[in-house]
């Protein structure tokens, strides 16, 4: 490829969506170019047009609802918008491949991953059975996965392994261009570093260009040669990576760069001697497989002898990789899974409580989940979602309930007029505010927050963290904050515990954990999260 002709050149691209009489201008006059072997990152918040631009390149949008009133997408000098569907199918997965954001939904749950990789190959390069099998094993090896995993189904693999399978499928036919749409968003920092390193090594070996779609600027700084910044469908700035990070020109770019979790946890007014919640020797075991009569079950130790303590007004951060036992520990504290060991909450020894005995205490322990869209009922309006707990735990008139909902929406920064609308009408950040409002309206003593910001843009993350801190100060709330994002945990947590393979391997004040980690595993997590380059 000569320097005169880029591998990919997008010229004045516009993308509209027409539904009935409604016209939505998703992308307007976007232009950029990408040379062979280069990495170009497109950054911006949700709704900025990043993914629409990427899907336009591969013509994966829902045509004819989507259309392009202007622009060209030149790949090797040919306009992809002008070629016929058959020719476009021969390019997809062969010359241009794509890694999607959520591999669990992108992979077919009914087929083994080896068969899915083989399908990508046979669509473009028919091979005999034995050669095809060897090619699949070779691709698995290239993404550091054992060959026997070809017989596994997607649900049997970890998030990092599934993402590696998606990469294997994407590089199966050695494409010239790889489009990676948020490839590391839901991954732990150590797995994220491994995936980014893998992509760079494959790129160097194949001379492949990468178009990276992301809202994570720390990822951009590590891997991109050039950056395009999009806001509300328009390109507002583009530059080489060092220039953009050292001297951003546009106000929106500066906002994105400054949107990093920072600050200190909310000061604790006065620590009571008696903990709000305490566990001693807490363990959770799951049986593996079936067993015959009188046969000893095989157990998986998901949580091993966990001792935790949290006081009123404090935040306890729990960090660790996927599978470390973070969420299982939270479910045990909520009495949602069977466990062994002592759990004391509000002077109640709840470790022996069944669900009926726990019901009166549910209003005092609330939970906010990672995916607000999945945790909010699509059939209920916002008022019904937020007031649902009040109907169970408090005997209030309809007028009093409505007023509480209005007050709560105002406190979480939402217009009370939205209470008659439904979850699908809101952004991710707005939905998470609704989920927080649902938890706080019951005036709980403790809220367990399970990855509450991992699916959000960085700027929205900062807003949600500020909201949580304000609510904590106003209501004297205690939080258990579970996350794989160490910067987020550092900004909100008074104490932090580090989990690995079900065990708490290090615990202490957040200041000590982040500044003077004792365990090599903790040091590895911090290095993966905070290292400036790969």
Coordinates of C-alpha atoms in Angstrom, one line a residue:
X1 CA 0.0 0.0 0.0
X2 CA 1.5 3.3 -1.1
X3 CA 1.5 6.3 1.2
X4 CA -0.5 8.2 -1.4
X5 CA -3.6 6.0 -1.0
X6 CA -4.8 5.1 2.5
X7 CA -6.2 1.7 3.1
X8 CA -9.5 3.2 4.4
X9 CA -10.8 6.7 3.6
X10 CA -14.1 8.0 4.9
X11 CA -15.2 11.1 3.1
X12 CA -18.0 13.4 4.3
X13 CA -20.0 10.4 5.6
X14 CA -23.6 11.0 6.8
X15 CA -25.9 8.4 8.2
X16 CA -29.6 9.0 8.8
X17 CA -32.3 6.7 10.3
X18 CA -35.9 7.2 8.9
X19 CA -38.8 5.6 10.8
X20 CA -42.1 6.8 9.4
X21 CA -42.0 10.6 9.5
X22 CA -39.1 10.7 12.0
X23 CA -35.6 11.5 10.8
X24 CA -32.6 11.0 13.1
X25 CA -29.2 12.3 11.9
X26 CA -26.9 9.9 13.6
X27 CA -23.7 10.9 11.7
X28 CA -23.0 14.1 9.9
X29 CA -20.1 14.8 7.4
X30 CA -17.5 12.6 9.1
X31 CA -14.1 12.3 7.4
X32 CA -10.9 10.4 8.4
X33 CA -8.3 8.0 6.9
X34 CA -6.4 5.0 8.0
X35 CA -3.2 3.5 6.5
X36 CA -2.1 -0.1 6.5
X37 CA -0.6 -1.1 9.9
X38 CA -2.0 1.9 11.7
X39 CA -4.4 2.1 14.7
X40 CA -7.0 4.8 14.6
X41 CA -9.3 5.3 17.6
X42 CA -12.8 6.8 17.4
X43 CA -13.8 8.1 20.9
X44 CA -16.8 9.8 22.3
X45 CA -19.7 9.2 24.7
X46 CA -22.7 6.9 24.0
X47 CA -24.8 8.3 21.2
X48 CA -21.8 10.2 19.6
X49 CA -22.0 8.1 16.4
X50 CA -18.9 5.9 16.9
X51 CA -20.6 2.5 16.4
X52 CA -22.9 3.8 13.6
X53 CA -19.8 5.0 11.7
X54 CA -18.1 1.6 12.2
X55 CA -21.2 -0.4 11.2
X56 CA -21.6 1.9 8.1
X57 CA -18.1 0.8 6.9
X58 CA -19.3 -2.9 6.9
X59 CA -22.8 -1.9 5.9
X60 CA -24.3 -3.7 8.9
X61 CA -27.0 -1.1 9.6
X62 CA -30.7 -1.9 9.3
X63 CA -31.2 -0.8 5.7
X64 CA -33.4 0.7 4.3
X65 CA -34.3 2.3 7.7
X66 CA -30.7 3.6 7.6
X67 CA -29.4 5.5 4.6
X68 CA -26.4 7.6 3.6
X69 CA -27.4 11.0 2.2
X70 CA -23.8 11.9 1.5
X71 CA -20.3 10.5 1.7
X72 CA -18.0 7.8 0.5
X73 CA -16.2 4.9 2.2
X74 CA -13.2 4.1 0.2
X75 CA -11.5 0.8 0.9
X76 CA -8.4 0.1 -1.3
X77 CA -9.8 2.9 -3.5
X78 CA -13.3 1.3 -4.0
X79 CA -16.4 2.9 -2.5
X80 CA -18.1 0.3 -0.3
X81 CA -21.4 2.2 -0.4
X82 CA -21.6 1.6 -4.1
X83 CA -20.9 -2.1 -4.4
X84 CA -23.6 -4.8 -4.6
X85 CA -24.6 -6.9 -1.5
X86 CA -22.9 -10.1 -2.9
X87 CA -19.5 -8.3 -3.2
X88 CA -20.0 -6.8 0.2
X89 CA -20.5 -10.2 1.8
X90 CA -17.2 -11.4 0.2
X91 CA -15.4 -8.4 1.9
X92 CA -17.0 -8.9 5.4
X93 CA -14.9 -11.3 7.5
X94 CA -12.3 -11.6 4.7
X95 CA -10.8 -8.2 3.9
X96 CA -12.5 -6.4 6.8
X97 CA -13.4 -8.1 10.1
X98 CA -15.1 -6.9 13.3
X99 CA -14.9 -7.7 17.0
X100 CA -18.1 -6.8 18.8
X101 CA -18.5 -5.3 22.2
X102 CA -20.2 -8.2 24.0
X103 CA -18.9 -11.6 22.9
X104 CA -21.5 -13.6 24.9
X105 CA -24.3 -12.1 22.7
X106 CA -22.2 -12.1 19.5
X107 CA -21.3 -15.8 19.8
X108 CA -24.0 -18.4 19.0
X109 CA -24.8 -20.2 22.4
X110 CA -25.9 -23.3 20.5
X111 CA -22.7 -24.0 18.7
X112 CA -19.2 -24.9 19.9
X113 CA -16.7 -22.1 19.5
X114 CA -14.5 -24.2 17.2
X115 CA -17.4 -24.7 14.8
X116 CA -18.0 -20.9 14.8
X117 CA -14.4 -20.2 13.9
X118 CA -14.6 -22.8 11.2
X119 CA -17.7 -21.2 9.7
X120 CA -15.9 -17.9 9.2
X121 CA -13.2 -19.7 7.3
X122 CA -15.4 -21.9 5.1
X123 CA -17.5 -18.9 4.0
X124 CA -14.5 -17.5 2.2
X125 CA -11.9 -20.2 1.8
X126 CA -13.3 -23.8 1.6
X127 CA -10.9 -26.3 3.2
X128 CA -11.0 -30.0 3.6
X129 CA -12.1 -31.3 7.0
X130 CA -8.6 -32.1 8.4
X131 CA -7.0 -28.8 7.1
X132 CA -10.0 -26.9 8.6
X133 CA -9.5 -28.5 12.0
X134 CA -5.8 -27.7 12.0
X135 CA -6.5 -24.1 11.0
X136 CA -9.0 -23.7 13.9
X137 CA -6.4 -25.1 16.3
X138 CA -3.8 -22.8 14.9
X139 CA -6.0 -19.8 15.3
X140 CA -6.8 -20.7 18.9
X141 CA -3.1 -21.0 19.5
X142 CA -2.5 -17.5 18.1
X143 CA -4.9 -16.1 20.7
X144 CA -3.4 -18.1 23.5
X145 CA -6.2 -20.6 24.0
X146 CA -5.7 -24.4 24.2
X147 CA -6.9 -26.4 21.2
X148 CA -9.3 -28.5 23.3
X149 CA -11.4 -25.4 23.9
X150 CA -12.7 -25.7 20.4
X151 CA -15.2 -28.2 21.8
X152 CA -16.5 -25.7 24.4
X153 CA -19.6 -23.7 24.2
X154 CA -19.5 -19.9 24.8
X155 CA -21.1 -20.1 28.3
X156 CA -18.3 -22.4 29.4
X157 CA -15.6 -19.8 28.8
X158 CA -14.6 -16.7 30.8
X159 CA -15.2 -13.2 29.4
X160 CA -11.5 -12.9 28.4
X161 CA -11.6 -16.3 26.7
X162 CA -14.8 -15.4 24.8
X163 CA -13.1 -12.2 23.6
X164 CA -10.1 -14.2 22.4
X165 CA -12.5 -16.4 20.4
X166 CA -14.0 -13.3 18.8
X167 CA -10.5 -12.2 17.9
X168 CA -9.7 -15.7 16.4
X169 CA -12.8 -15.4 14.3
X170 CA -11.9 -11.9 13.2
X171 CA -8.3 -12.8 12.1
X172 CA -9.2 -16.2 10.6
X173 CA -8.9 -14.9 7.0
X174 CA -6.1 -12.5 7.7
X175 CA -8.0 -9.3 7.0
X176 CA -6.4 -6.0 6.1
X177 CA -8.6 -4.0 8.5
X178 CA -9.9 -5.0 11.9
X179 CA -12.7 -3.0 13.5
X180 CA -12.8 -3.4 17.2
X181 CA -16.0 -2.1 18.8
X182 CA -15.4 -1.6 22.6
X183 CA -13.4 -4.9 22.7
X184 CA -12.2 -4.5 26.4
X185 CA -15.1 -2.6 28.1
X186 CA -16.4 -5.4 30.3
X187 CA -13.0 -7.0 31.1
X188 CA -10.9 -6.9 34.2
X189 CA -7.8 -4.6 34.0
X190 CA -5.3 -7.6 33.7
X191 CA -7.4 -9.3 31.0
X192 CA -7.8 -6.0 29.3
X193 CA -4.1 -5.5 29.2
X194 CA -3.7 -9.1 27.8
X195 CA -6.3 -8.5 25.0
X196 CA -4.7 -5.2 24.0
X197 CA -1.2 -6.7 24.0
X198 CA -2.6 -9.6 21.9
X199 CA -4.2 -7.3 19.3
X200 CA -1.0 -5.3 19.0
X201 CA 1.1 -8.5 18.5
X202 CA -1.3 -9.8 15.8
X203 CA -1.2 -6.4 14.1
X204 CA 2.6 -6.3 14.0
X205 CA 2.7 -9.9 12.6
X206 CA 0.0 -9.4 10.0
X207 CA 0.5 -5.7 9.1
X208 CA -3.2 -5.2 9.8
X209 CA -4.9 -1.8 10.3
X210 CA -7.1 -1.5 13.4
X211 CA -10.1 0.9 13.8
X212 CA -10.8 1.0 17.5
X213 CA -14.1 2.2 18.8
X214 CA -14.0 3.0 22.5
X215 CA -15.0 5.5 25.3
X216 CA -11.9 4.5 27.4
X217 CA -9.2 7.0 26.8
X218 CA -6.7 5.0 28.9
X219 CA -7.0 2.3 26.2
X220 CA -6.6 4.9 23.4
X221 CA -3.4 6.2 24.9
X222 CA -1.9 2.7 25.1
X223 CA -2.6 1.5 21.5
X224 CA -3.7 4.2 19.1
X225 CA -1.6 6.1 16.6
X226 CA -4.3 8.6 15.7
X227 CA -7.6 9.7 17.4
X228 CA -10.9 10.9 16.1
X229 CA -13.2 12.6 18.6
X230 CA -17.0 12.5 17.9
X231 CA -19.8 14.3 19.6
X232 CA -23.5 14.1 18.7
X233 CA -22.7 12.5 15.3
X234 CA -20.1 15.1 14.3
X235 CA -16.3 14.9 14.2
X236 CA -15.0 17.7 16.5
X237 CA -11.3 16.9 16.6
X238 CA -8.7 14.6 15.2
X239 CA -4.9 14.4 15.8
X240 CA -2.1 12.0 16.4
X241 CA -2.4 10.5 19.9
X242 CA 0.5 12.3 21.7
X243 CA -0.8 15.7 20.4
X244 CA -4.4 15.0 21.3
X245 CA -3.5 14.0 24.9
X246 CA -0.9 16.8 25.4
X247 CA -2.7 19.7 23.7
X248 CA -6.4 19.0 23.1
X249 CA -8.1 21.8 21.1
X250 CA -11.8 21.3 21.5
X251 CA -13.7 21.8 24.7
X252 CA -15.4 18.4 24.4
X253 CA -12.0 16.7 24.1
X254 CA -10.8 18.5 27.2
X255 CA -13.9 17.3 29.0
X256 CA -13.3 13.7 28.0
X257 CA -9.7 13.9 29.1
X258 CA -10.6 15.4 32.4
X259 CA -13.3 12.9 33.1
X260 CA -11.3 10.6 35.3
X261 CA -12.5 9.3 38.7
X262 CA -10.7 11.4 41.3
X263 CA -11.1 12.9 44.7
X264 CA -11.4 11.3 48.1
X265 CA -14.1 9.2 49.8
X266 CA -16.8 11.0 51.8
X267 CA -15.5 11.8 55.3
X268 CA -17.0 9.6 58.0
X269 CA -18.6 11.7 60.7
X270 CA -18.0 9.4 63.7
X271 CA -17.2 5.7 63.5
X272 CA -19.4 3.6 65.8
X273 CA -17.7 0.9 67.7
X274 CA -20.2 -1.7 66.6
X275 CA -19.8 -2.6 62.9
X276 CA -22.9 -2.3 60.7
X277 CA -22.1 -5.5 58.9
X278 CA -19.5 -8.1 59.8
X279 CA -18.6 -11.6 58.5
X280 CA -16.3 -14.2 60.0
X281 CA -15.1 -17.3 58.2
X282 CA -17.7 -16.8 55.4
X283 CA -17.4 -19.5 52.8
X284 CA -19.5 -20.4 49.7
X285 CA -19.2 -23.8 48.0
X286 CA -20.9 -25.1 44.9
X287 CA -21.3 -28.7 44.0
X288 CA -19.7 -29.7 40.7
X289 CA -21.6 -32.2 38.5
X290 CA -23.9 -35.0 39.5
X291 CA -23.1 -37.6 42.1
X292 CA -24.3 -41.1 43.0
X293 CA -25.9 -42.0 46.3
X294 CA -23.5 -41.9 49.3
X295 CA -20.8 -40.4 47.1
X296 CA -19.0 -37.4 48.4
X297 CA -19.8 -34.3 46.3
X298 CA -17.1 -32.4 44.5
X299 CA -17.0 -28.8 45.6
X300 CA -15.9 -25.6 44.1
X301 CA -14.8 -23.1 46.7
X302 CA -16.1 -19.8 45.4
X303 CA -15.5 -17.9 48.6
X304 CA -13.0 -19.1 51.3
X305 CA -13.2 -17.9 54.9
X306 CA -13.9 -14.2 54.2
X307 CA -13.7 -11.8 57.1
X308 CA -15.1 -8.4 56.4
X309 CA -16.2 -5.4 58.5
X310 CA -18.0 -2.2 57.5
X311 CA -19.2 0.7 59.7
X312 CA -21.9 3.2 59.2
X313 CA -21.1 5.8 56.6
X314 CA -18.1 3.8 55.2
X315 CA -17.4 2.4 51.7
X316 CA -15.7 -1.0 51.4
X317 CA -14.2 -1.6 48.0
X318 CA -13.9 -5.1 46.7
X319 CA -11.5 -5.7 43.7
X320 CA -10.3 -8.7 41.8
X321 CA -10.5 -10.4 38.4
X322 CA -13.5 -12.2 37.1
X323 CA -14.0 -15.4 39.0
X324 CA -12.3 -14.1 42.1
X325 CA -15.5 -14.4 44.2
X326 CA -16.5 -10.7 44.4
X327 CA -20.1 -11.0 43.4
X328 CA -20.5 -14.4 45.1
X329 CA -19.4 -12.8 48.4
X330 CA -22.0 -10.0 47.9
X331 CA -24.7 -12.6 47.2
X332 CA -23.7 -14.4 50.4
X333 CA -23.9 -11.2 52.5
X334 CA -27.4 -10.6 51.0
X335 CA -28.4 -14.2 51.9
X336 CA -29.1 -14.9 48.2
X337 CA -26.8 -18.0 48.2
X338 CA -26.1 -20.6 50.8
X339 CA -23.0 -20.1 52.9
X340 CA -21.1 -21.2 55.9
X341 CA -19.7 -18.8 58.6
X342 CA -21.1 -16.0 60.6
X343 CA -22.8 -12.9 59.2
X344 CA -24.0 -10.2 61.6
X345 CA -26.0 -7.2 60.4
X346 CA -27.6 -4.6 62.6
X347 CA -27.0 -6.9 65.6
X348 CA -28.9 -9.7 63.8
X349 CA -27.0 -13.0 63.3
X350 CA -28.5 -13.4 59.8
X351 CA -26.3 -16.4 58.6
X352 CA -29.2 -18.7 59.7
X353 CA -32.0 -16.6 58.4
X354 CA -34.2 -18.0 55.6
X355 CA -35.8 -15.8 53.0
X356 CA -38.9 -15.1 55.2
X357 CA -36.8 -14.1 58.1
X358 CA -34.7 -11.8 55.9
X359 CA -37.7 -10.0 54.4
X360 CA -38.0 -7.3 57.1
X361 CA -34.2 -6.5 56.7
X362 CA -34.3 -6.3 52.9
X363 CA -35.2 -2.6 53.1
X364 CA -32.0 -2.0 55.0
X365 CA -29.8 -3.8 52.5
X366 CA -30.3 -2.8 48.9
X367 CA -28.4 -3.6 45.8
X368 CA -27.6 -1.8 42.5
X369 CA -26.5 -4.1 39.6
X370 CA -24.0 -3.7 36.8
X371 CA -26.5 -3.6 33.9
X372 CA -29.3 -1.1 34.7
X373 CA -31.3 -2.1 31.6
X374 CA -31.3 -5.7 32.6
X375 CA -32.3 -5.0 36.2
X376 CA -35.2 -2.6 35.4
X377 CA -38.4 -4.2 34.3
X378 CA -39.2 -3.1 30.7
X379 CA -43.0 -3.4 31.4
X380 CA -43.1 -1.0 34.3
X381 CA -42.9 2.8 34.1
X382 CA -40.2 4.6 36.1
X383 CA -42.6 5.5 38.9
X384 CA -43.7 1.9 39.4
X385 CA -40.1 0.7 39.4
X386 CA -38.9 3.2 42.0
X387 CA -41.9 2.8 44.2
X388 CA -42.1 -1.0 44.1
X389 CA -40.1 -1.4 47.4
X390 CA -42.2 1.2 49.1
X391 CA -45.3 -0.9 48.4
X392 CA -43.8 -3.9 50.1
X393 CA -42.1 -2.3 53.1
X394 CA -44.1 0.9 53.9
X395 CA -47.9 1.5 54.3
X396 CA -48.2 4.8 52.4
X397 CA -51.0 6.5 50.5
X398 CA -50.7 6.7 46.7
X399 CA -50.2 10.5 47.0
X400 CA -47.4 10.0 49.6
X401 CA -45.7 7.4 47.4
X402 CA -45.9 9.7 44.3
X403 CA -44.3 12.6 46.3
X404 CA -41.5 10.3 47.5
X405 CA -40.8 9.3 43.9
X406 CA -40.7 12.9 42.8
X407 CA -38.4 13.9 45.6
X408 CA -36.1 10.9 44.9
X409 CA -35.9 11.7 41.2
X410 CA -34.9 15.2 41.9
X411 CA -32.2 14.0 44.3
X412 CA -30.6 11.8 41.7
X413 CA -30.6 14.6 39.2
X414 CA -33.6 13.5 37.0
X415 CA -36.7 15.5 36.0
X416 CA -39.7 14.1 37.9
X417 CA -41.7 14.5 34.7
X418 CA -40.0 11.3 33.3
X419 CA -41.6 9.1 35.9
X420 CA -44.4 8.0 33.5
X421 CA -41.9 6.8 30.8
X422 CA -40.2 3.4 30.4
X423 CA -36.6 2.2 30.8
X424 CA -35.9 1.8 27.1
X425 CA -36.4 5.6 26.6
X426 CA -33.3 6.5 28.6
X427 CA -29.5 6.4 28.3
X428 CA -27.3 4.1 30.3
X429 CA -26.4 6.8 32.8
X430 CA -30.0 7.8 33.3
X431 CA -31.1 4.2 33.8
X432 CA -28.4 3.8 36.5
X433 CA -29.7 6.9 38.3
X434 CA -33.1 5.3 38.2
X435 CA -31.7 2.0 39.7
X436 CA -29.9 4.1 42.4
X437 CA -33.2 6.0 43.2
X438 CA -35.0 2.6 43.6
X439 CA -32.4 1.5 46.2
X440 CA -32.1 4.8 48.1
X441 CA -35.9 5.6 48.4
X442 CA -36.2 2.9 51.0
X443 CA -33.6 4.7 53.2
X444 CA -31.4 1.6 53.6
X445 CA -28.4 1.4 55.9
X446 CA -26.3 -0.4 53.3
X447 CA -26.2 -0.6 49.5
X448 CA -24.2 -3.2 47.6
X449 CA -23.1 -1.8 44.3
X450 CA -22.0 -4.5 41.9
X451 CA -20.0 -3.0 39.0
X452 CA -22.4 0.0 38.9
X453 CA -20.3 2.1 36.5
X454 CA -18.5 -0.5 34.3
X455 CA -20.9 -0.2 31.4
X456 CA -20.9 3.6 31.4
X457 CA -18.9 6.2 29.6
X458 CA -16.0 7.7 31.6
X459 CA -17.7 11.2 31.9
X460 CA -21.0 9.5 33.0
X461 CA -19.0 7.3 35.5
X462 CA -17.7 10.5 37.1
X463 CA -21.3 11.9 37.4
X464 CA -22.6 8.7 38.9
X465 CA -19.7 8.5 41.4
X466 CA -20.4 12.1 42.4
X467 CA -24.0 11.3 42.9
X468 CA -23.2 8.3 45.1
X469 CA -20.9 10.4 47.2
X470 CA -23.6 13.1 47.7
X471 CA -26.2 10.5 48.6
X472 CA -23.8 8.9 51.1
X473 CA -23.1 12.2 52.8
X474 CA -26.8 13.2 52.9
X475 CA -28.1 9.8 54.1
X476 CA -25.2 8.4 56.0
X477 CA -25.2 5.4 53.7
X478 CA -22.7 2.6 53.8
X479 CA -21.6 1.0 50.5
X480 CA -20.0 -2.2 49.4
X481 CA -18.5 -1.2 46.0
X482 CA -17.5 -4.1 43.8
X483 CA -15.5 -3.2 40.7
X484 CA -12.6 -4.2 38.5
X485 CA -11.9 -0.5 37.8
X486 CA -9.3 0.4 40.4
X487 CA -9.4 4.2 39.7
X488 CA -13.1 4.1 40.5
X489 CA -12.6 2.1 43.7
X490 CA -9.8 4.4 44.8
X491 CA -12.0 7.5 44.5
X492 CA -14.9 6.3 46.6
X493 CA -13.7 3.6 49.1
X494 CA -12.4 4.1 52.6
X495 CA -11.2 0.5 52.9
X496 CA -10.4 -2.0 50.1
X497 CA -10.1 -5.8 50.0
X498 CA -8.4 -7.7 47.2
X499 CA -9.8 -11.1 46.2
X500 CA -8.2 -13.9 44.2
X501 CA -9.6 -17.3 43.6
X502 CA -12.2 -16.9 46.4
X503 CA -9.7 -15.6 49.0
X504 CA -9.2 -12.2 50.5
X505 CA -5.4 -11.9 50.0
X506 CA -5.0 -8.3 51.1
X507 CA -7.1 -5.8 53.0
X508 CA -6.6 -2.4 54.6
X509 CA -7.2 1.3 54.1
X510 CA -7.6 2.3 50.5
X511 CA -4.6 4.7 50.9
X512 CA -2.4 1.8 52.0
X513 CA -3.7 -0.7 49.4
X514 CA -3.1 1.7 46.5
X515 CA 0.1 3.3 47.7
X516 CA 1.8 0.5 49.5
X517 CA 0.5 -2.8 48.2
X518 CA 2.1 -5.8 49.9
X519 CA 1.0 -8.7 47.7
X520 CA 2.4 -9.3 44.2
X521 CA -1.1 -9.9 42.9
X522 CA -2.3 -6.5 44.1
X523 CA 0.8 -4.9 42.6
X524 CA 0.0 -6.7 39.2
X525 CA -3.6 -5.3 39.3
X526 CA -2.4 -1.8 40.0
X527 CA 0.3 -2.0 37.3
X528 CA -2.3 -3.2 34.7
X529 CA -4.7 -0.4 35.7
X530 CA -2.3 2.5 35.9
X531 CA 0.5 1.8 33.5
X532 CA 0.7 4.5 30.9
X533 CA 1.7 2.2 28.0
X534 CA 1.8 -1.5 27.1

